[in-house]
Tab-separated table of C-alpha atoms in Angstrom:
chain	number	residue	atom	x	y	z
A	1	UNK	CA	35.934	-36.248	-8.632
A	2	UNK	CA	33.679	-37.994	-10.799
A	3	UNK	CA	29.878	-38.364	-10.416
A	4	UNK	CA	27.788	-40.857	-12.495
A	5	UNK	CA	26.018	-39.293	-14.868
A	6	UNK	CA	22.131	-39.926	-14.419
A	7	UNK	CA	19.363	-41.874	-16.536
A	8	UNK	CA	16.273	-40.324	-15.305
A	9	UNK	CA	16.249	-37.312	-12.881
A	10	UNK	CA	16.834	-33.523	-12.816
A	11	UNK	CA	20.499	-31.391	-13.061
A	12	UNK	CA	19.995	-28.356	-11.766
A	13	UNK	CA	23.000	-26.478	-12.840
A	14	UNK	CA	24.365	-23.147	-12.875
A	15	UNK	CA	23.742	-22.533	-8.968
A	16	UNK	CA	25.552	-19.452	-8.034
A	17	UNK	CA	28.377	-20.904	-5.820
A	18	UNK	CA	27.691	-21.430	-2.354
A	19	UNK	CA	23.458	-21.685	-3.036
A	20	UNK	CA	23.331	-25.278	-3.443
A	21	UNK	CA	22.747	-26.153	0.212
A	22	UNK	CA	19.698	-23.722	0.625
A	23	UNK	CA	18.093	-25.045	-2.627
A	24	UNK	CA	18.582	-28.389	-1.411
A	25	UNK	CA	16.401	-26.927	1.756
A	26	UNK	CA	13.749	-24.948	0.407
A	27	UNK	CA	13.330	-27.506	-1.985
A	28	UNK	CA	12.639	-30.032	0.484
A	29	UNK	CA	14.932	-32.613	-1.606
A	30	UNK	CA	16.219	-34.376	1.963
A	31	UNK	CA	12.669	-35.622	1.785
A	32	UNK	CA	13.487	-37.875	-1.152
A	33	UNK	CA	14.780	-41.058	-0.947
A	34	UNK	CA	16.555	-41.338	-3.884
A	35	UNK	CA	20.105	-40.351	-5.147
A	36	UNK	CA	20.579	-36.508	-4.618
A	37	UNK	CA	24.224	-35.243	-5.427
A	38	UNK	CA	25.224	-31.616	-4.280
A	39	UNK	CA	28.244	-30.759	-5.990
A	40	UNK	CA	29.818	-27.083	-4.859
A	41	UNK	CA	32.359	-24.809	-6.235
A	42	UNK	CA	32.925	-26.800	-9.413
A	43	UNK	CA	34.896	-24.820	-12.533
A	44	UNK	CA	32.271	-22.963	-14.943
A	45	UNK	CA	33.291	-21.065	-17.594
A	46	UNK	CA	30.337	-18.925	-17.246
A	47	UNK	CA	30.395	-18.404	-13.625
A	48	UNK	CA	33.893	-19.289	-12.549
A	49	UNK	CA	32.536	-21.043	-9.796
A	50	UNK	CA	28.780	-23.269	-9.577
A	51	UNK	CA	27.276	-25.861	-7.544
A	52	UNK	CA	25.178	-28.178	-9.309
A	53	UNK	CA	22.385	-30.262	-7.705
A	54	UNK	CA	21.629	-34.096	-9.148
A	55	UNK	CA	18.227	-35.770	-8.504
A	56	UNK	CA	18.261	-39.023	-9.550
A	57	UNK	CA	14.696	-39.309	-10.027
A	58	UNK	CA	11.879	-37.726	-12.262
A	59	UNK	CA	9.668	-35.375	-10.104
A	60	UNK	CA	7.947	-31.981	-10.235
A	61	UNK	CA	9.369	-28.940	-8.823
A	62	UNK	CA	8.525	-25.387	-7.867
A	63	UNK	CA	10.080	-23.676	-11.166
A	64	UNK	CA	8.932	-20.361	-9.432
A	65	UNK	CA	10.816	-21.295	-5.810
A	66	UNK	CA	14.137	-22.083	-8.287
A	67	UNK	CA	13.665	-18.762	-9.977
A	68	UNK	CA	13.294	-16.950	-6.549
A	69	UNK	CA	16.590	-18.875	-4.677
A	70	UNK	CA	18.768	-17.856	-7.903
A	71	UNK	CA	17.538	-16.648	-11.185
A	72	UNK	CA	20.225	-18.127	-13.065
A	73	UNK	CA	19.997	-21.099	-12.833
A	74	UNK	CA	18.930	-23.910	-15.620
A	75	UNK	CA	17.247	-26.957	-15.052
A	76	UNK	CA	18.052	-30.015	-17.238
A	77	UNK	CA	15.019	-32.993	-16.812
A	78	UNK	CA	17.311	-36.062	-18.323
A	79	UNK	CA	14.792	-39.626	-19.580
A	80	UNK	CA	17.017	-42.606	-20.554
A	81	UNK	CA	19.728	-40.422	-20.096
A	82	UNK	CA	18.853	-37.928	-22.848
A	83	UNK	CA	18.485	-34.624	-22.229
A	84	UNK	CA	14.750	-34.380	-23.042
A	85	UNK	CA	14.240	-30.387	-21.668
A	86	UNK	CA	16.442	-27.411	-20.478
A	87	UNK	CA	14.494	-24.732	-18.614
A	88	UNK	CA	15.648	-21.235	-17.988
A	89	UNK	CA	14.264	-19.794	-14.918
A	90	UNK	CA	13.367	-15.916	-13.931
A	91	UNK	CA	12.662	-14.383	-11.042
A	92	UNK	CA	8.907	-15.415	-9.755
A	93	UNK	CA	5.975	-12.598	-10.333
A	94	UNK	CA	4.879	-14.206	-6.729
A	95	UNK	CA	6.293	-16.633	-4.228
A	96	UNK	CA	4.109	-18.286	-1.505
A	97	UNK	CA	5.075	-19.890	1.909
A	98	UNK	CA	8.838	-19.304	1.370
A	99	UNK	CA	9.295	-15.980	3.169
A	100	UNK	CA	7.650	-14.955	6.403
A	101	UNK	CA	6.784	-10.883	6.501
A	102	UNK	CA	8.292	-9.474	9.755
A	103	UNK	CA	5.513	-6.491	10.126
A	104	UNK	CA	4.499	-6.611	13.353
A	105	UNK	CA	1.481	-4.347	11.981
A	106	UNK	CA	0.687	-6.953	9.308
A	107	UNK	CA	-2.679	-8.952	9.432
A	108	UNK	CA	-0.314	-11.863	8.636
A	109	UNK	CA	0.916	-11.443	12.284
A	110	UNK	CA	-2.366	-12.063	14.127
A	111	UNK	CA	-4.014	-14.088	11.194
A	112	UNK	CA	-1.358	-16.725	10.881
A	113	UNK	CA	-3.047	-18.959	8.843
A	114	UNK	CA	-3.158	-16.796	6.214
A	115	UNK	CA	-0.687	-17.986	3.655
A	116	UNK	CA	2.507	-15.814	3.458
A	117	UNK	CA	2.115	-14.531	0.093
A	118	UNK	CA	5.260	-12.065	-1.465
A	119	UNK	CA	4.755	-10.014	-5.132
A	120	UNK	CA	7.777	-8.772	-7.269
A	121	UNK	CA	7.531	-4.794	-7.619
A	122	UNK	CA	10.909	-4.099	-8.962
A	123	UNK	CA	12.404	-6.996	-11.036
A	124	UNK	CA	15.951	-4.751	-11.272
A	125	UNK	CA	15.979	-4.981	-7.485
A	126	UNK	CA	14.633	-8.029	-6.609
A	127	UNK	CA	12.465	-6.475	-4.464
A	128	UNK	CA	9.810	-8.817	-3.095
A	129	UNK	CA	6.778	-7.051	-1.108
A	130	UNK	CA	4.164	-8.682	1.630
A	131	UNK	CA	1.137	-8.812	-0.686
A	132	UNK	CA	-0.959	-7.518	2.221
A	133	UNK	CA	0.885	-4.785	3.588
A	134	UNK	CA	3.696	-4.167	1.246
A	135	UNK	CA	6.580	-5.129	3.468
A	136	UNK	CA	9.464	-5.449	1.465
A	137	UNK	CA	11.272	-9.160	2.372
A	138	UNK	CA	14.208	-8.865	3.956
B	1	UNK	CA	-16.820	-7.045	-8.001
B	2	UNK	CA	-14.638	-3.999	-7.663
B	3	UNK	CA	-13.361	-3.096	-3.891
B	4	UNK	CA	-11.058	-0.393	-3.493
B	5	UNK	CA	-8.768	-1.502	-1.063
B	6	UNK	CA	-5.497	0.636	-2.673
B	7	UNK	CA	-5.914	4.064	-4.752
B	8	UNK	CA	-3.426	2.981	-7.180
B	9	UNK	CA	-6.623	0.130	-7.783
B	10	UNK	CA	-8.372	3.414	-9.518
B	11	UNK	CA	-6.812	4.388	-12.893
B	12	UNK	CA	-6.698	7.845	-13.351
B	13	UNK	CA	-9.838	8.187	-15.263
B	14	UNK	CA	-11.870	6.535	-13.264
B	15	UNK	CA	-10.436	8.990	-10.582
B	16	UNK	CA	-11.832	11.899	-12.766
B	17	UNK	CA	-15.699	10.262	-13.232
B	18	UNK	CA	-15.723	9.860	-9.246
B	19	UNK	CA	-14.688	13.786	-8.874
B	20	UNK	CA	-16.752	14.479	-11.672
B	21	UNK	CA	-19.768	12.452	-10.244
B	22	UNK	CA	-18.694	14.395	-6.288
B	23	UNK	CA	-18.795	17.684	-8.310
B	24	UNK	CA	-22.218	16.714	-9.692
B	25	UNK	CA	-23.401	15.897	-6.241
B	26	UNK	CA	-22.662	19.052	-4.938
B	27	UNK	CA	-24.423	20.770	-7.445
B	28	UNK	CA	-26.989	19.018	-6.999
B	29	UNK	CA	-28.079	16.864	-4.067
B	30	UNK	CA	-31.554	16.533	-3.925
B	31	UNK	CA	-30.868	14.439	-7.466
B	32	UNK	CA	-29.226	12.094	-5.095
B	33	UNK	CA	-31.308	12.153	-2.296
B	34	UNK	CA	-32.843	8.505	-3.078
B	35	UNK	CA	-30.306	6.848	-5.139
B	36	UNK	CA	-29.715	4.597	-2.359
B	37	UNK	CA	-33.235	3.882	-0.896
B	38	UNK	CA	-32.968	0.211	0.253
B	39	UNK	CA	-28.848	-0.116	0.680
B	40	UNK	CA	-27.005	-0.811	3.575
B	41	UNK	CA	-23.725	0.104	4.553
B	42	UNK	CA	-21.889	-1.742	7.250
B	43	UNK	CA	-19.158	0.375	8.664
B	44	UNK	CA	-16.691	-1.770	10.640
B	45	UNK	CA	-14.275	-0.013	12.478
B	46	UNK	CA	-11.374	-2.201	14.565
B	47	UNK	CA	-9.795	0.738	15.599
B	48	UNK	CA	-11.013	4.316	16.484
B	49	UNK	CA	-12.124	6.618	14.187
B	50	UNK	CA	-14.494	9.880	14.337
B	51	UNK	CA	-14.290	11.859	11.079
B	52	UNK	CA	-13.716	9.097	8.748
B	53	UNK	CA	-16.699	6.580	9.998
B	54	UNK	CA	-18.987	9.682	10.164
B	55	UNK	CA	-18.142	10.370	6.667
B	56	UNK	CA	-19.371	7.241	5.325
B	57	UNK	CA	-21.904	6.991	7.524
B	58	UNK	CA	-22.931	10.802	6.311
B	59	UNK	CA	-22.570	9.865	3.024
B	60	UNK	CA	-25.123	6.704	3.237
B	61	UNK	CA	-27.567	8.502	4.749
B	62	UNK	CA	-27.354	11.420	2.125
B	63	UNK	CA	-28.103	9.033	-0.284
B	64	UNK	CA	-30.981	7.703	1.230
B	65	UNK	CA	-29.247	4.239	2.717
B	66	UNK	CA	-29.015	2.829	5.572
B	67	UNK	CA	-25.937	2.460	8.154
B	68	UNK	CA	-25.064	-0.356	10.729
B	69	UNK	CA	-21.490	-1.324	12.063
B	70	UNK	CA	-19.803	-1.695	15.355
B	71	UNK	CA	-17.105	1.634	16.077
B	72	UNK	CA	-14.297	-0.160	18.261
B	73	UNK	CA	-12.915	-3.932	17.910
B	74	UNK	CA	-14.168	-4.541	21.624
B	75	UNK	CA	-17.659	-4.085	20.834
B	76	UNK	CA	-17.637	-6.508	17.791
B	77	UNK	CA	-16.531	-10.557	17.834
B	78	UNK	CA	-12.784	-9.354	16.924
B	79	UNK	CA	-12.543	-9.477	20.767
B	80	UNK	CA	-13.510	-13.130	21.292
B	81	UNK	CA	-11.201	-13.775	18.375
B	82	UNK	CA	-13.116	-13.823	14.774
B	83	UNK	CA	-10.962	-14.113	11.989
B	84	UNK	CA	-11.516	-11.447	9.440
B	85	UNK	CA	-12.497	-13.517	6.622
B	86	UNK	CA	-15.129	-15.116	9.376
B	87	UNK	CA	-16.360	-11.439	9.912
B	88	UNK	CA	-16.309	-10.112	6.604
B	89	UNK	CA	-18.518	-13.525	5.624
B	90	UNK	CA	-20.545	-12.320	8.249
B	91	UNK	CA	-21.337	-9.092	7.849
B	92	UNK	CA	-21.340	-9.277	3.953
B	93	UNK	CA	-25.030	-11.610	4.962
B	94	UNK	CA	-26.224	-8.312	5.851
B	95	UNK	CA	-25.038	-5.544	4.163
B	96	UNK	CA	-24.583	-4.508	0.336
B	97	UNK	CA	-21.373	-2.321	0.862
B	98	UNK	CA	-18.787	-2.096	3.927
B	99	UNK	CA	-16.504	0.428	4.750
B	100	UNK	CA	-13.466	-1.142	7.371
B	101	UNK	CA	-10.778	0.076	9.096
B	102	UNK	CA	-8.546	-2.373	10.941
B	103	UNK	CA	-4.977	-1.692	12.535
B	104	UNK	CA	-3.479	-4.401	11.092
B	105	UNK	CA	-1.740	-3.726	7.317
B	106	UNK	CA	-3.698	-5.875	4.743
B	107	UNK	CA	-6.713	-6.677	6.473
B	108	UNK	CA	-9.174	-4.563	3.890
B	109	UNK	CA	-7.445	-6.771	1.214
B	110	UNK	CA	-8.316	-10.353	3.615
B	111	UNK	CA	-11.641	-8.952	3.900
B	112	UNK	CA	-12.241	-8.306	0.001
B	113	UNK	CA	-11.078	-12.006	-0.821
B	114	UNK	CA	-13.955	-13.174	1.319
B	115	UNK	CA	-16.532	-10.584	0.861
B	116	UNK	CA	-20.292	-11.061	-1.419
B	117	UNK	CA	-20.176	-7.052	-1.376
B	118	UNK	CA	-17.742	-4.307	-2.474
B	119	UNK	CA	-15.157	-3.431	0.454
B	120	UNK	CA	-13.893	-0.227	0.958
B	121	UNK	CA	-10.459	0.362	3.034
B	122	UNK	CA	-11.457	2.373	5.478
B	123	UNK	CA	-7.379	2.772	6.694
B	124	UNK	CA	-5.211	-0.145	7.844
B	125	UNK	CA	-2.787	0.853	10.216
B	126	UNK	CA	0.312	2.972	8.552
B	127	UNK	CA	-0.506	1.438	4.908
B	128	UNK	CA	-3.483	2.620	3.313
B	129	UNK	CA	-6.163	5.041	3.348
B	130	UNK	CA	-7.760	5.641	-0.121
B	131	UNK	CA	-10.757	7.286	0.679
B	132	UNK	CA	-8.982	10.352	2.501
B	133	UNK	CA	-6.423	10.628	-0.980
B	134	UNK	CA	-9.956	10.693	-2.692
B	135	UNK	CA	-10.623	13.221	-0.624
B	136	UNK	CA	-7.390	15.122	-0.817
B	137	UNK	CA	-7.682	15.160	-4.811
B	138	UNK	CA	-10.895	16.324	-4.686
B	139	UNK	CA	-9.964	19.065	-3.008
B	140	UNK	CA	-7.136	19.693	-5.015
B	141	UNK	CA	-9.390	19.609	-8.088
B	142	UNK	CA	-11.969	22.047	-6.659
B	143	UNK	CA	-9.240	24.566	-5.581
B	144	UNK	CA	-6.835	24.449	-8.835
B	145	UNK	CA	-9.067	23.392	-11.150
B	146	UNK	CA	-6.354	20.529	-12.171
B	147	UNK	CA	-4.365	17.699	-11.001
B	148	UNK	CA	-1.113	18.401	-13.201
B	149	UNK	CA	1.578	20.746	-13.537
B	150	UNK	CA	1.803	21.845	-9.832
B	151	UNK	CA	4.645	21.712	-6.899
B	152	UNK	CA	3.218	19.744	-3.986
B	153	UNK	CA	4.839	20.018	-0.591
B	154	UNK	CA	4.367	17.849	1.990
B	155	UNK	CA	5.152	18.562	5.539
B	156	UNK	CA	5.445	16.546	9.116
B	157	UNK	CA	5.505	12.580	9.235
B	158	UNK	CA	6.576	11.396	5.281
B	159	UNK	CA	8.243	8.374	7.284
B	160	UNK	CA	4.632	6.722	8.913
B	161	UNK	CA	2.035	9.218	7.120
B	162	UNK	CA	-0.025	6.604	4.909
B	163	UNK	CA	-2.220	9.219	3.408
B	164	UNK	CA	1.200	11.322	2.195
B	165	UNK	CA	2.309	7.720	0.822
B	166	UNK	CA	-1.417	7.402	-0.796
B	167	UNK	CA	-1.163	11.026	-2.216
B	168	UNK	CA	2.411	10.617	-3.744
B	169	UNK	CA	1.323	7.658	-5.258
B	170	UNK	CA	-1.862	8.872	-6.871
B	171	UNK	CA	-0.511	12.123	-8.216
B	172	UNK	CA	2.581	10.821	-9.631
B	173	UNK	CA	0.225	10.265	-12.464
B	174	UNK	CA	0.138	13.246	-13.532
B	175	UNK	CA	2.299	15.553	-15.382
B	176	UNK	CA	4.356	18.314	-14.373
B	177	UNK	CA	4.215	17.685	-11.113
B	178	UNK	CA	7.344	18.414	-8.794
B	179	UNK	CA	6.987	17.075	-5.167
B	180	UNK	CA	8.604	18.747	-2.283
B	181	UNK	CA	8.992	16.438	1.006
B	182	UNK	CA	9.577	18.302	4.098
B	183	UNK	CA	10.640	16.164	7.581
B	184	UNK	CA	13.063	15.710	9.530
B	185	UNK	CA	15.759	13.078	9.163
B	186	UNK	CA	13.805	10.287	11.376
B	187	UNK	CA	10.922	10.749	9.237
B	188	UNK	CA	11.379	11.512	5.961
B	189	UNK	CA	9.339	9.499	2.976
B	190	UNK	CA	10.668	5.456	2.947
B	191	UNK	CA	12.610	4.858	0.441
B	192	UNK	CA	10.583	2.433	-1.404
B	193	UNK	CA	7.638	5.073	-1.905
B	194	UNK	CA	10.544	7.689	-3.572
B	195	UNK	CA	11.967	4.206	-5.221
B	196	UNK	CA	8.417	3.125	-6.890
B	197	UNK	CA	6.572	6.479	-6.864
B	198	UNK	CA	8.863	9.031	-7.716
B	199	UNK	CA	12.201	8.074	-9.195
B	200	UNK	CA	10.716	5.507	-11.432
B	201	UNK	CA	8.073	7.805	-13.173
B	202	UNK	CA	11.424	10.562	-13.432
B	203	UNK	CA	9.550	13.058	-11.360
B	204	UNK	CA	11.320	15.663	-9.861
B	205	UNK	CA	11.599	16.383	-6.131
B	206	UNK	CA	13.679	17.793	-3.304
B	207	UNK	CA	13.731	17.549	0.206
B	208	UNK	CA	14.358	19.929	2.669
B	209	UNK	CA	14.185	20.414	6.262
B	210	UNK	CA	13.131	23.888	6.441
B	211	UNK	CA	9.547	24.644	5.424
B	212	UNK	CA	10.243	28.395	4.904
B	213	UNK	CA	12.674	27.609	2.323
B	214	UNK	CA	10.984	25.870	0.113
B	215	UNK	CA	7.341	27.985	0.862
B	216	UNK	CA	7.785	30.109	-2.340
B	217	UNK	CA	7.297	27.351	-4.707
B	218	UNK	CA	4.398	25.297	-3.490
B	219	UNK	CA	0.942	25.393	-5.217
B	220	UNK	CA	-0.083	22.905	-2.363
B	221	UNK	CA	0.694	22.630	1.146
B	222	UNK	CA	0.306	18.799	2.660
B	223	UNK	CA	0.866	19.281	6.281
B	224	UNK	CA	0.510	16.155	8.714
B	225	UNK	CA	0.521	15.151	12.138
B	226	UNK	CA	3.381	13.133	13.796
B	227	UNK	CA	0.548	10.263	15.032
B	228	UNK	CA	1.475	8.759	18.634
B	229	UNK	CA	0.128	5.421	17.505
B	230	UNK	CA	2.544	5.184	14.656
B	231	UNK	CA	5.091	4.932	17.281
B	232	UNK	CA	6.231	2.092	19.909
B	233	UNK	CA	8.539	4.148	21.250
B	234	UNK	CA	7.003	7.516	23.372
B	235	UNK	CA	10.179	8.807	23.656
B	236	UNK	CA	10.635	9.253	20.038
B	237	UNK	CA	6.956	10.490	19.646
B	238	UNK	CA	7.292	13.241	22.214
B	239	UNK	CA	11.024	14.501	20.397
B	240	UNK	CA	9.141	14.609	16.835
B	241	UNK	CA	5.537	16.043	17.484
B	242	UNK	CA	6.630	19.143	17.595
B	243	UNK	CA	9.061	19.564	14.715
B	244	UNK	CA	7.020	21.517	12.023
B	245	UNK	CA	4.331	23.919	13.372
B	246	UNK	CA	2.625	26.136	10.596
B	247	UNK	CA	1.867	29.453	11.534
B	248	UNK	CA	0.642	32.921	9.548
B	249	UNK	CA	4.629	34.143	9.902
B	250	UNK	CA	6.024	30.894	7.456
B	251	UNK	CA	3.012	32.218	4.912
B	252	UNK	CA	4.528	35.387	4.595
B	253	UNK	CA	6.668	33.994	1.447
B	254	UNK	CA	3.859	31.912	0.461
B	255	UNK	CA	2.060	32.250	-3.037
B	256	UNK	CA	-1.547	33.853	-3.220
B	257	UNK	CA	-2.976	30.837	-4.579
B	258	UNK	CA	-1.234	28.071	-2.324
B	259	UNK	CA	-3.767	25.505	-0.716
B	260	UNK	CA	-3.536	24.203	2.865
B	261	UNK	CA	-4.573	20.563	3.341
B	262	UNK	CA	-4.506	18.556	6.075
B	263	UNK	CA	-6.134	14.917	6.489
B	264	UNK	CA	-7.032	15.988	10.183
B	265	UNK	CA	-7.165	15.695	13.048
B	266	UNK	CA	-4.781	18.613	13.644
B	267	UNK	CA	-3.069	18.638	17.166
B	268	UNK	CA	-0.667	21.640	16.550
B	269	UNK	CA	0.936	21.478	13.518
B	270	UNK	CA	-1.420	24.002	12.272
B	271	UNK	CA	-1.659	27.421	14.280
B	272	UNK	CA	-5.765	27.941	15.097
B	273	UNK	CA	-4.506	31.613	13.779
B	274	UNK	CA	-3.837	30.292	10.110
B	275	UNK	CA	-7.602	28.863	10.234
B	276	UNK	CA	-8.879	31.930	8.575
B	277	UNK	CA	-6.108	32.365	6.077
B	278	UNK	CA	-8.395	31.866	2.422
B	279	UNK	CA	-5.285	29.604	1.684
B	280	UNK	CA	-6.468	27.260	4.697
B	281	UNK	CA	-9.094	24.469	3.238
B	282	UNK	CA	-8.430	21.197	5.724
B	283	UNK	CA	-12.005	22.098	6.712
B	284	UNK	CA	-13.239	22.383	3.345
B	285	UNK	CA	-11.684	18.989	2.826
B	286	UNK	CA	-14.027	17.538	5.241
B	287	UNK	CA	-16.476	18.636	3.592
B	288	UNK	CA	-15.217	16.859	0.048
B	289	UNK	CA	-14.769	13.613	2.046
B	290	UNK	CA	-17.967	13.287	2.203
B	291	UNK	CA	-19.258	14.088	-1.710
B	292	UNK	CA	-16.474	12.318	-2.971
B	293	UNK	CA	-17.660	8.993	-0.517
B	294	UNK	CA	-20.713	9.099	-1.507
B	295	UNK	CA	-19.416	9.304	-5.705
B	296	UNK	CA	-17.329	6.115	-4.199
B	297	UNK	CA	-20.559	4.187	-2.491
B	298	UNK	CA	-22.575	4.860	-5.938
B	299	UNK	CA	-19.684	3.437	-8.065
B	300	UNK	CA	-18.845	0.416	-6.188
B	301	UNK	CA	-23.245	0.087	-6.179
B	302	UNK	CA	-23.103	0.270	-10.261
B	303	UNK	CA	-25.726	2.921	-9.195
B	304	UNK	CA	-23.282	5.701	-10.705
C-alpha cells in the first residue's frame, strides 16, 4: 500500500499499534478538513508493529495530549517536504480536559465547571492523580 | 500568599518553627495575648464539625482576633447554590484568614485559587486534614521529644482515615521510622499512600491484623474511628465499627513510654477505662490543636 508522501503537514509516527484511532479522537483531527491518513499495524523495526498518523497540513498540536495517549511516539513537522523538526514526546507533568475524575466526593463533581485538571505523581507508573482530590485516573 | 491546603505543602522545617513557635506559646501566652488585635478569622464550615471549628475559633480569640463564619452548609449561600470560588471571593472581602471545611475532596484547594487571604483546609471529605496532623506531631514532639527513629502503629480505618493518610505522609520524613498499619482486610491503607509514602522513601512497615501482636514494638499508638460518613453502604459500616476496640488488657504488652493518640471523636474504639492510663494523651492532643493553630494563624499572618 503506498501513501503519498506529504509537502507540508505533520507524521506522527511510532504509535504503539492499535492507538492511532484514539489519537485521531482526542486530537480532534476529524475536525480538519484536510488530508489525514491513519495507517495501522504497519512493519517497524523498532516496534514490530506501529500506526502512523499523516496530516497533510501545518497546525499546532497538544505535544503534552501526544505524550499522555503514548509516550513513544515522535512527531515529524515536514515544510516543502523536508523534514524541518522531529520531536520526542514524554509523558505530560499535567493534562487538562482529557480525563474526567470519577470521585463522587470530588468538588469536580458538584463544581463542574471547574476544569478537569490530572498531575503525574509516579512517572514509572503512569500514574495520573485528580489535582483536587488525588484520584488516581483510571 | 501561602495557604496550607496539604501538610506535605509544609517542608519539614517549617514544621519544626510552627511546633517551636506552639511550644513558645504555651510557655508563654500572655506574650500572645494581642498579637492578633484587629484580625479576623472566617471559619466556614460546609459540613459539621465541633472540636475542629472550636479550635480555630479558640485559637483566634487567644490571640486577641476576631471570629465570624457560618457552622453548617444550610445556613450559608452553599444551599441556594454558590460556587466556592463565588464564596471564597466573598468572604475573603471580609476576613484576613479562613479556616474551611467542605465535604467535597479539593474544595480548600478551589477556594485558595480564588482567595485575597491565606486558606486553611479545615478537612475535605476523606482527603485532607492538615491541621489535626499538625496537631498529631505536636503531640508527638511534646511526648518523645522527637519526630525520628520511632515505630508508629496505626489502628482502625487506614482504608478512609485521611488524618492516618496525612500522618504517614508527614512523618515519612523522618528517619528511622518503621510504621505499623493495623486493619482489617476491607480497610487497610490504599495502596497509593504505601506506593508514594512508604515504599518509595524505603521505609519499613508491616501490617497485621492483630493489635496485640504487634503492641510490644510501638512507641506510638494511632487509633481511629471507622467514620459512618465515610461509608455509602450501612451495612458495611455496622460489620467494621467494631473491629479494633482498645482496652487496658491489649496494654498489658505495651511499652512504658508508648503514646495513645487519637484525632477524636472516640465512639468505642477506645475503652473510657484506658482514659487514665499516663500512656493515654488524645485529650492532651486537644489541647495541642489549639497552640499549634494558633502557631499556624500567626504564620500564614507573617505575624510569626
Amino acid at each position: 500500500m503506498i501513501i503519498d508522501s506529504i509537502q507540508n503537514g505533520i507524521v506522527i509516527d511510532h504509535i504503539t499499534a492499535g492507538k492511532a484511532m484514539e489519537l485521531y479522537r482526542i486530537l480532534g483531527l476529524d475536525k480538519l478538513d484536510c488530508t489525514v491518513a491513519i495507517l495501522k499495524n504497519v512493519a517497524s523495526s523498532k516496534l514490530g508493529r506501529k500506526d502512523i498518523i499523516k496530516i497533510d497540513r501545518e497546525m499546532d498540536l497538544d505535544w503534552d495530549l501526544i505524550g499522555y495517549v503514548d509516550p513513544t511516539i515522535t512527531v515529524n513537522c515536514i515544510r516543502n517536504g523536508q523534514l524541518v523538526e522531529k520531536r520526542t514526546l514524554k509523558l505530560p507533568e499535567r493534562i487538562t480536559g482529557v480525563l474526567t475524575c470519577k470521585n463522587p466526593r470530588c468538588i469536580t463533581s458538584v463544581e463542574q465547571e471547574l476544569p478537569q485538571e490530572f498531575v503525574l505523581t509516579d512517572p514509572a507508573r503512569r500514574v495520573y492523580r485528580c489535582r483536587y482530590c488525588e484520584t488516581q485516573s483510571k | 500568599m501561602k495557604h496550607l491546603i496539604d501538610i506535605l505543602d509544609l517542608s519539614p522545617q517549617e514544621i519544626m518553627e510552627l511546633v517551636n513557635k506552639a511550644c513558645d506559646i504555651i510557655e508563654h501566652p500572655a506574650a500572645y495575648a494581642h498579637k492578633c488585635d484587629g484580625k479576623i478569622l472566617a471559619t466556614l464550615f460546609f459540613e459539621p464539625s465541633t472540636r475542629t471549628r472550636l479550635s480555630f475559633e479558640s485559637a483566634m480569640l487567644s490571640l486577641g482576633g476576631q471570629v465570624l463564619g457560618f457552622s453548617s452548609a444550610n445556613s450559608s449561600s452553599a444551599a441556594k447554590g454558590e460556587s466556592v470560588a463565588d464564596t471564597i471571593r466573598t468572604v475573603s472581602c471580609y476576613s484576613d484568614i479562613i479556616a474551611m471545611r467542605h465535604p467535597k475532596e479539593g474544595a480548600p484547594l478551589v477556594a485558595s485559587m480564588h482567595s485575597l487571604v491565606p486558606v486553611i483546609n479545615a478537612g475535605d471529605g476523606g482527603h485532607n486534614h492538615p491541621t489535626q496532623t499538625l496537631t498529631d506531631l505536636l503531640t508527638i514532639h511534646k511526648e518523645k521529644g522527637r519526630f525520628d527513629h520511632l515505630t508508629v502503629g496505626f489502628c482502625g480505618d487506614l482504608k478512609f482515615g485521611r488524618t492516618v493518610h496525612s500522618l504517614v505522609g508527614a512523618m515519612s520524613r523522618y528517619e528511622g521510622i518503621k510504621f505499623v498499619l493495623v486493619s482489617p482486610e476491607e480497610l487497610k491503607l490504599p495502596r497509593y499512600v504505601k506506593e508514594e509514602s512508604i515504599k518509595k522513601r524505603g521505609i519499613p512497615y508491616e501490617q497485621s491484623v492483630s493489635l496485640e501482636a504487634v503492641m510490644p514494638e510501638l512507641d506510638i499508638l494511632y487509633m481511629t474511628r471507622v467514620q459512618r460518613e465515610r461509608f455509602f453502604n450501612e451495612e458495611d459500616y455496622l460489620r467494621l465499627k467494631d473491629s479494633y476496640i482498645l482496652t487496658p488488657d491489649k496494654l498489658q504488652n505495651a511499652k512504658e513510654d508508648l503514646r495513645i493518640l487519637h484525632p477524636l471523636p472516640r465512639v468505642n474504639e477506645i475503652s473510657v477505662t484506658v482514659d487514665n492510663d499516663p500512656r493515654a494523651c488524645y485529650f492532651k492532643q486537644v489541647q495541642y490543636g489549639k497552640y499549634i493553630r494558633m502557631a499556624l494563624i500567626l504564620k500564614l499572618l507573617g505575624m510569626d
